[in-house]
């Protein structure tokens, strides 16, 4: 089973700042199948990034994904008020599919 | 509008059963794999299972925590995915979400195509299951 570790647990930033969220996999993620989801309180997860780099339909271009080996990064170039939420990474390249524990981005 | 709506959640005693439904609209249901996820109160997301489309013989995969107790199925004529939960435990208490995933193939270079799922792109709003005596 691939274990995903996200850091930091909480990121306190101001609107307009850049957010960098990390997700480290315990082993190689097959086919680069790493996704990022955003979840707000009381809402379902929303797909932001799939296949490590690709933005889902309707996702603003301030969201971007990258990787270096087994380290994956979600970058939000300039935080908007609606971006304060919890972000999860998920690998779907091998079974069982697994999620990281999440990074909460809150307002400083 | 592409939409998934879960139903069937509720309060149930340990050891009992429950069936959840996920009704799809706005897309060709039969072309997608369908999956279930859950989230215990205040906790993170957990993948539960998925079922492939008829193209891939409706094969299923399960997380170890639910294998043998939960069963996923689908009725393409009604655009509904089901999750049958049996032998429920208190630790199954969670919000249950259904989601769809496009299917794809990976050619392994030796004549075989591996069926893969792309990311789960549309999610329902969830249905709450509480297991308590």
Coordinates of C-alpha atoms in Angstrom, one line a residue:
Chain A
X1 CA 0.0 0.0 0.0
X2 CA 1.3 3.4 -0.9
X3 CA 1.3 5.8 2.1
X4 CA 0.9 9.5 1.3
X5 CA 2.3 12.0 3.8
X6 CA 1.2 15.7 3.5
X7 CA 2.9 18.7 4.9
X8 CA 2.4 21.0 6.6
X9 CA -0.7 19.9 8.5
X10 CA -1.9 23.5 8.6
X11 CA -0.8 26.5 6.4
X12 CA -1.8 29.9 7.7
X13 CA -1.6 32.5 4.9
X14 CA -3.2 35.8 3.8
X15 CA -5.2 36.3 0.6
X16 CA -2.8 37.1 -2.3
X17 CA 0.0 35.0 -0.9
X18 CA 1.4 31.9 -2.6
X19 CA 0.6 28.5 -1.1
X20 CA 2.8 25.4 -1.5
X21 CA 1.5 22.1 -0.3
X22 CA 3.5 18.9 -0.3
X23 CA 2.6 15.3 -0.7
X24 CA 5.2 12.6 -0.3
X25 CA 4.6 9.0 -1.5
X26 CA 6.2 6.0 0.2
X27 CA 6.9 4.5 -3.2
X28 CA 6.6 5.4 -6.9
X29 CA 3.1 6.4 -8.0
X30 CA 2.1 4.3 -11.0
X31 CA 1.5 6.2 -14.2
X32 CA 1.9 9.5 -12.4
X33 CA -1.7 9.0 -11.2
X34 CA -1.7 11.5 -8.4
X35 CA -4.7 13.8 -7.8
X36 CA -5.4 16.8 -5.6
X37 CA -8.8 17.5 -4.1
X38 CA -10.2 20.5 -2.3
X39 CA -12.8 20.1 0.4
X40 CA -14.7 22.9 2.2
X41 CA -16.7 22.3 5.4
X42 CA -19.9 20.4 4.7
X43 CA -19.1 19.9 1.1
X44 CA -17.9 17.0 -1.1
X45 CA -14.4 16.9 -2.3
X46 CA -13.7 18.7 -5.6
X47 CA -11.1 17.4 -8.1
X48 CA -8.5 20.1 -8.8
X49 CA -5.5 18.3 -10.4
X50 CA -5.2 14.8 -11.9
X51 CA -2.3 12.9 -13.5
X52 CA 0.1 15.1 -11.3
X53 CA -0.1 18.1 -13.6
X54 CA -3.5 18.4 -15.4
X55 CA -6.2 20.8 -14.1
X56 CA -9.7 19.5 -13.9
X57 CA -12.5 21.3 -15.9
X58 CA -13.2 24.7 -14.5
X59 CA -10.3 24.9 -12.1
X60 CA -8.5 28.3 -12.2
X61 CA -5.0 28.4 -13.6
X62 CA -3.7 29.7 -10.2
X63 CA -3.7 26.0 -9.2
X64 CA -0.8 23.9 -10.5
X65 CA 0.7 20.5 -9.8
X66 CA 4.3 19.3 -10.1
X67 CA 6.4 16.4 -9.0
X68 CA 10.0 15.4 -8.2
X69 CA 10.3 11.7 -7.9
X70 CA 7.9 10.7 -5.1
X71 CA 7.4 14.3 -3.9
X72 CA 4.4 16.0 -5.3
X73 CA 3.4 19.7 -4.9
X74 CA 0.2 21.6 -5.3
X75 CA 0.9 25.4 -5.7
X76 CA -1.8 28.1 -5.5
X77 CA -0.1 31.1 -7.0
X78 CA -2.2 33.8 -5.3
X79 CA -4.7 32.8 -2.7
X80 CA -8.3 33.9 -3.2
X81 CA -10.8 34.0 -0.3
X82 CA -12.6 30.9 -1.7
X83 CA -9.3 28.9 -1.6
X84 CA -9.2 28.5 2.2
X85 CA -10.1 24.8 2.6
X86 CA -8.6 21.4 3.2
X87 CA -6.5 19.8 0.4
X88 CA -6.0 16.1 0.0
X89 CA -3.7 14.3 -2.3
X90 CA -4.7 10.8 -3.6
X91 CA -2.9 8.2 -5.6
X92 CA -5.0 6.0 -8.0
X93 CA -2.2 4.3 -9.8
X94 CA -2.2 1.1 -7.7
X95 CA -4.6 -0.6 -5.4
X96 CA -5.6 0.2 -2.8
X97 CA -6.2 3.8 -3.7
X98 CA -4.9 6.0 -0.9
X99 CA -5.3 9.6 0.4
X100 CA -3.0 11.8 2.4
X101 CA -4.2 13.1 5.7
X102 CA -4.8 16.6 4.3
X103 CA -3.4 20.1 4.6
X104 CA -5.7 22.8 6.0
X105 CA -5.1 26.2 4.4
X106 CA -6.5 28.8 6.8
X107 CA -6.6 32.6 6.9
X108 CA -3.7 34.2 8.8
Chain B
X1 CA -26.0 19.2 -15.4
X2 CA -23.7 16.3 -14.4
X3 CA -24.9 15.2 -11.0
X4 CA -24.6 12.3 -8.5
X5 CA -27.1 12.1 -5.7
X6 CA -26.6 9.6 -2.8
X7 CA -29.4 8.3 -0.7
X8 CA -30.2 5.5 1.8
X9 CA -28.1 6.6 4.8
X10 CA -29.3 6.6 8.3
X11 CA -28.9 5.2 11.9
X12 CA -28.4 1.5 12.1
X13 CA -27.4 -0.9 14.9
X14 CA -24.1 -2.8 14.8
X15 CA -24.4 -6.1 12.8
X16 CA -27.2 -4.8 10.7
X17 CA -27.3 -4.0 7.0
X18 CA -28.0 -1.0 4.8
X19 CA -28.2 -0.2 1.1
X20 CA -27.0 3.1 -0.3
X21 CA -27.9 4.3 -3.8
X22 CA -26.1 6.8 -6.1
X23 CA -28.3 8.2 -8.8
X24 CA -26.6 9.7 -11.8
X25 CA -27.8 12.3 -14.3
X26 CA -26.4 14.5 -17.1
X27 CA -23.9 11.9 -18.5
X28 CA -23.7 8.5 -20.0
X29 CA -23.6 6.5 -16.8
X30 CA -22.6 3.2 -18.5
X31 CA -19.4 4.7 -19.8
X32 CA -17.9 5.3 -16.4
X33 CA -16.5 3.3 -13.5
X34 CA -18.3 4.2 -10.2
X35 CA -16.7 4.3 -6.8
X36 CA -17.6 4.9 -3.2
X37 CA -15.6 6.8 -0.6
X38 CA -16.2 7.6 3.0
X39 CA -15.2 10.1 5.6
X40 CA -15.6 9.6 9.3
X41 CA -16.6 12.6 11.3
X42 CA -13.7 15.0 11.5
X43 CA -11.4 12.6 9.7
X44 CA -9.9 12.3 6.2
X45 CA -11.1 10.6 3.0
X46 CA -11.0 6.8 2.5
X47 CA -11.5 4.9 -0.7
X48 CA -14.1 2.1 -0.2
X49 CA -14.5 0.4 -3.6
X50 CA -15.3 0.8 -7.3
X51 CA -17.0 -1.1 -10.1
X52 CA -15.9 -0.9 -13.7
X53 CA -18.2 -0.4 -16.7
X54 CA -19.7 -3.2 -18.8
X55 CA -16.8 -2.7 -21.2
X56 CA -14.5 -4.1 -18.4
X57 CA -17.0 -6.7 -17.3
X58 CA -18.2 -4.7 -14.2
X59 CA -15.2 -6.0 -12.2
X60 CA -14.9 -4.7 -8.7
X61 CA -12.2 -3.8 -6.2
X62 CA -12.5 -3.3 -2.5
X63 CA -10.5 -1.8 0.4
X64 CA -9.4 -4.4 2.9
X65 CA -11.4 -2.8 5.6
X66 CA -14.7 -3.6 3.9
X67 CA -13.9 -6.6 1.7
X68 CA -16.4 -9.4 2.4
X69 CA -18.9 -7.0 4.1
X70 CA -19.7 -4.4 1.5
X71 CA -20.8 -5.1 -2.1
X72 CA -20.9 -2.6 -4.9
X73 CA -23.2 -3.1 -7.9
X74 CA -24.7 -1.0 -10.7
X75 CA -27.8 -0.8 -12.8
X76 CA -27.0 1.0 -16.0
X77 CA -30.6 1.0 -17.2
X78 CA -31.5 3.2 -14.2
X79 CA -28.1 5.0 -13.9
X80 CA -27.8 3.9 -10.3
X81 CA -24.8 2.5 -8.4
X82 CA -25.5 0.7 -5.2
X83 CA -23.5 0.0 -2.1
X84 CA -24.7 -2.9 0.1
X85 CA -23.3 -2.6 3.6
X86 CA -23.6 -5.7 5.9
X87 CA -22.2 -6.7 9.3
X88 CA -21.9 -3.0 10.1
X89 CA -19.5 -1.9 12.8
X90 CA -19.3 1.3 14.7
X91 CA -16.2 2.2 12.8
X92 CA -18.2 2.3 9.6
X93 CA -19.9 5.5 10.8
X94 CA -19.1 8.0 8.1
X95 CA -20.4 10.2 5.3
X96 CA -20.4 8.0 2.2
X97 CA -19.7 9.7 -1.2
X98 CA -20.1 8.2 -4.6
X99 CA -18.1 9.4 -7.5
X100 CA -17.4 8.5 -11.2
X101 CA -14.1 7.8 -12.9
X102 CA -13.3 7.7 -16.6
X103 CA -11.7 4.5 -17.8
X104 CA -8.6 4.2 -19.9
X105 CA -6.1 1.6 -21.0
X106 CA -2.3 1.4 -20.7
X107 CA -0.4 -0.6 -23.3
X108 CA 2.3 -2.5 -21.5
X109 CA 4.4 -3.0 -24.6
X110 CA 4.0 -6.8 -24.7
X111 CA 0.6 -7.0 -26.3
X112 CA -1.5 -6.4 -23.2
X113 CA -3.7 -3.5 -22.3
X114 CA -4.1 -2.8 -18.6
X115 CA -7.5 -1.3 -17.6
X116 CA -7.0 1.8 -15.5
X117 CA -9.2 4.4 -13.9
X118 CA -8.6 8.0 -14.3
X119 CA -9.3 10.4 -11.4
X120 CA -12.7 10.5 -9.7
X121 CA -13.9 13.8 -11.2
X122 CA -17.6 14.2 -10.1
X123 CA -18.7 13.6 -6.6
X124 CA -22.1 13.5 -4.9
X125 CA -22.9 15.4 -1.7
X126 CA -22.9 12.3 0.4
X127 CA -25.2 10.3 2.6
X128 CA -24.5 9.8 6.3
X129 CA -24.3 6.4 7.9
X130 CA -24.3 6.1 11.7
X131 CA -23.7 2.8 13.3
X132 CA -24.7 2.8 16.9
X133 CA -26.6 0.8 19.4

